[in-house]
Amino acid sequence: MRIDIITCIPEMFTGTVDQSILKRAADKGLAHIHVHNLRDYAINKHNQIDDYAFGGGAGMVLMIEPIDKCISELKAQRDYDEVIYMSPDGELLSQNISNELSLHNNIILLCGHYKGVDERVREYLVTREISIGDYVLTGGELAAAVVADSVIRLIPGVMNDETSALTDSFQDNLVAPPVYTRPAEYKGWKVPEVLTSGHTAKIEDWRFDQAVERTRMKRPDLLGKDSEV
């Protein structure tokens, strides 16, 4: 997989793309992130990439020309499955969306900034818009990093234990059950006996029941009104 990130603040990704899961994926040759500075496609010698909004109003708007030039250059080199604009009013990122994106080969993530992008970018250049929550950030960089991490970790071979991602929260519309590790008792606080029983079927049943109960308590919205769980 290849993820190209277009941003006017590439420094925000310094240290992010070469750490943890993202670095492991790159070292294994399974996924690579390339960050592109939008100012390299500026319209004049002053590196201008933004301008005032037609009709007035506070804030600057990222111009269409630099964005179009960058996306066009990337598309001339390869085909892309999605051109995604990180937007606070896009579809809310979910585990299902991350699962879907992890099956793609090439993705572009466009980071907005200031008051956003010229609307024609959204009308003609992007194929999808994604939000990581109902709040506004200074720019789309942090959101793009979240999407990249949530997607790349799902690629087979990236994680040492490939079954780990399949048991994460939200994979089955349930949050993850409690987990414990050694020692089995600490300050009188004991690990549930079933987990040390060695009885695989009983352990799996316990984990499922705990996941359902925890979901009911913490995220009942995931179960839905018609849920039979």
XYZ file of C-alpha atoms in Angstrom:
229
model
C 0.000 0.000 0.000
C 1.052 3.559 -0.685
C -0.433 6.561 1.109
C 0.379 10.031 -0.241
C -0.372 12.868 2.179
C -0.756 16.401 0.825
C -0.207 19.093 3.444
C 0.990 22.660 3.866
C 2.730 21.669 7.122
C 4.819 18.568 6.310
C 6.805 19.048 9.524
C 3.817 17.752 11.474
C 4.572 14.271 10.163
C 8.231 14.349 11.172
C 8.747 11.436 13.511
C 5.228 10.098 12.988
C 5.710 8.094 9.805
C 8.931 6.454 10.979
C 7.757 5.161 14.330
C 5.930 2.101 15.652
C 3.515 0.308 13.304
C 4.105 2.707 10.414
C 7.854 2.144 10.505
C 7.400 -1.609 10.804
C 5.153 -1.627 7.742
C 7.700 0.380 5.758
C 10.612 -1.815 6.871
C 8.699 -4.886 5.705
C 7.873 -3.226 2.402
C 4.138 -3.553 3.062
C 3.131 0.110 3.244
C 4.792 3.435 2.583
C 3.731 6.966 3.453
C 4.907 9.868 1.288
C 4.353 13.429 2.473
C 4.042 16.205 -0.106
C 4.443 19.892 0.694
C 1.632 21.818 -0.959
C 3.886 24.880 -1.121
C 5.976 23.081 -3.738
C 2.999 23.643 -6.036
C 2.436 27.295 -5.118
C 1.181 29.686 -7.792
C 3.919 32.324 -7.467
C 7.358 33.109 -6.050
C 5.792 34.005 -2.716
C 4.740 30.365 -2.269
C 1.104 31.392 -2.170
C -1.327 28.532 -1.647
C -4.215 30.361 0.042
C -6.324 33.457 -0.559
C -9.284 35.387 0.805
C -12.753 33.936 0.313
C -15.014 35.422 -2.340
C -17.805 37.315 -0.629
C -15.649 38.227 2.358
C -15.466 36.708 5.802
C -12.739 35.801 8.252
C -10.003 33.320 7.460
C -8.077 32.163 4.425
C -8.938 29.373 1.993
C -6.577 26.903 0.322
C -6.626 27.566 -3.421
C -7.644 24.991 -5.992
C -4.668 25.393 -8.360
C -1.857 24.141 -6.064
C -3.991 21.217 -4.929
C -4.948 20.292 -8.484
C -1.322 20.486 -9.632
C -0.177 18.173 -6.821
C -2.955 15.615 -7.288
C -2.507 15.646 -11.067
C 1.226 15.011 -10.750
C 0.607 12.056 -8.430
C -2.104 10.612 -10.679
C 0.242 10.832 -13.667
C 2.531 8.381 -11.867
C -0.003 5.787 -10.681
C -3.684 5.025 -10.224
C -5.361 5.845 -6.918
C -8.272 4.022 -5.328
C -9.344 7.066 -3.323
C -8.521 10.762 -3.017
C -9.675 11.550 0.520
C -10.175 14.996 1.974
C -9.868 15.152 5.755
C -12.885 17.235 6.682
C -14.816 17.805 9.942
C -18.073 17.274 8.054
C -17.010 14.109 6.239
C -18.229 10.605 7.042
C -17.138 9.574 10.512
C -14.135 7.244 10.526
C -15.088 3.777 11.737
C -13.437 0.389 11.950
C -15.414 -0.702 8.896
C -14.020 2.197 6.866
C -10.468 1.392 8.005
C -11.018 -2.247 7.041
C -12.228 -1.166 3.603
C -9.336 1.237 2.994
C -6.775 -1.373 4.059
C -7.707 -3.380 0.947
C -6.696 -0.549 -1.399
C -3.337 -0.142 -3.116
C -2.911 3.635 -3.355
C -4.617 6.417 -1.405
C -4.210 10.194 -1.309
C -5.026 12.025 1.935
C -5.558 15.761 1.495
C -5.152 17.875 4.633
C -7.214 21.022 4.826
C -6.086 24.113 6.717
C -7.287 27.603 7.611
C -10.989 27.781 6.581
C -10.659 24.711 4.406
C -10.279 24.268 0.664
C -11.889 25.877 -2.364
C -15.215 24.043 -2.748
C -14.283 23.004 -6.285
C -11.650 20.713 -4.788
C -14.437 18.849 -3.039
C -16.649 18.873 -6.117
C -14.132 17.742 -8.721
C -10.901 16.396 -7.222
C -11.682 14.248 -4.183
C -13.592 10.970 -4.144
C -14.337 10.791 -0.430
C -14.368 12.911 2.705
C -13.577 11.532 6.157
C -13.779 13.033 9.644
C -12.300 11.613 12.843
C -14.856 13.315 15.079
C -17.314 16.125 15.605
C -14.765 18.787 16.442
C -12.461 21.116 14.540
C -8.668 20.865 14.436
C -6.224 23.469 13.144
C -5.672 21.331 10.067
C -6.184 17.846 8.693
C -2.690 16.598 9.505
C -3.495 14.875 12.797
C -6.606 13.352 11.264
C -4.585 12.041 8.311
C -2.096 10.435 10.705
C -4.979 8.743 12.521
C -6.376 7.363 9.269
C -2.955 6.141 8.116
C -2.301 4.342 11.404
C -5.772 2.775 11.594
C -5.467 1.476 8.023
C -1.873 0.312 7.830
C -2.027 -1.766 11.018
C -4.678 -3.925 9.326
C -2.500 -4.929 6.381
C -1.562 -8.624 6.669
C 1.995 -9.015 7.889
C 2.307 -5.608 9.538
C 1.469 -6.821 13.028
C 3.488 -9.661 14.493
C 0.267 -11.431 15.456
C -2.176 -11.002 12.587
C -5.106 -12.182 14.713
C -4.593 -9.260 17.093
C -6.285 -6.734 14.810
C -9.259 -9.047 14.400
C -9.949 -8.908 18.135
C -9.703 -5.125 18.460
C -12.579 -2.998 19.652
C -15.289 -2.305 17.033
C -14.397 -5.191 14.722
C -17.706 -6.874 15.615
C -19.487 -3.710 16.732
C -18.329 -4.539 20.237
C -15.659 -2.960 22.394
C -12.830 -5.228 23.511
C -13.203 -7.341 26.663
C -10.963 -6.828 29.726
C -7.406 -8.154 29.469
C -5.006 -9.182 32.216
C -1.393 -10.270 32.519
C 0.948 -11.556 35.230
C 0.931 -11.713 38.170
C -2.366 -13.571 38.604
C -2.794 -11.852 41.961
C -1.553 -8.427 43.029
C -2.421 -6.738 46.321
C -5.253 -9.215 46.615
C -6.651 -8.224 43.219
C -7.142 -11.457 41.289
C -7.417 -12.285 37.625
C -10.728 -14.045 36.817
C -10.212 -17.759 37.323
C -11.570 -18.677 33.905
C -8.599 -16.960 32.231
C -6.109 -19.186 34.041
C -8.171 -22.346 33.583
C -6.695 -23.300 30.220
C -10.210 -24.078 28.957
C -10.221 -22.345 25.564
C -13.956 -22.591 24.877
C -14.907 -21.214 28.290
C -12.371 -18.395 27.910
C -13.796 -17.389 24.530
C -17.337 -17.461 25.910
C -16.250 -15.310 28.848
C -14.542 -12.807 26.571
C -17.590 -12.523 24.340
C -19.919 -12.026 27.299
C -17.611 -9.406 28.752
C -17.377 -7.592 25.414
C -21.168 -7.475 25.127
C -21.609 -6.261 28.696
C -18.871 -3.650 28.360
C -20.421 -2.430 25.114
C -23.827 -2.117 26.796
C -22.257 -0.047 29.569
C -19.839 2.129 27.587
C -21.122 2.248 23.990
C -24.749 1.093 23.817
C -25.069 2.954 20.511
C -22.982 0.232 18.868
C -25.567 -2.430 19.653
C -28.488 -0.622 18.052
C -32.154 -0.868 18.895
C -32.681 -4.128 17.015
C -29.607 -5.903 18.340
C -30.126 -9.465 19.570
C -26.775 -9.557 21.373
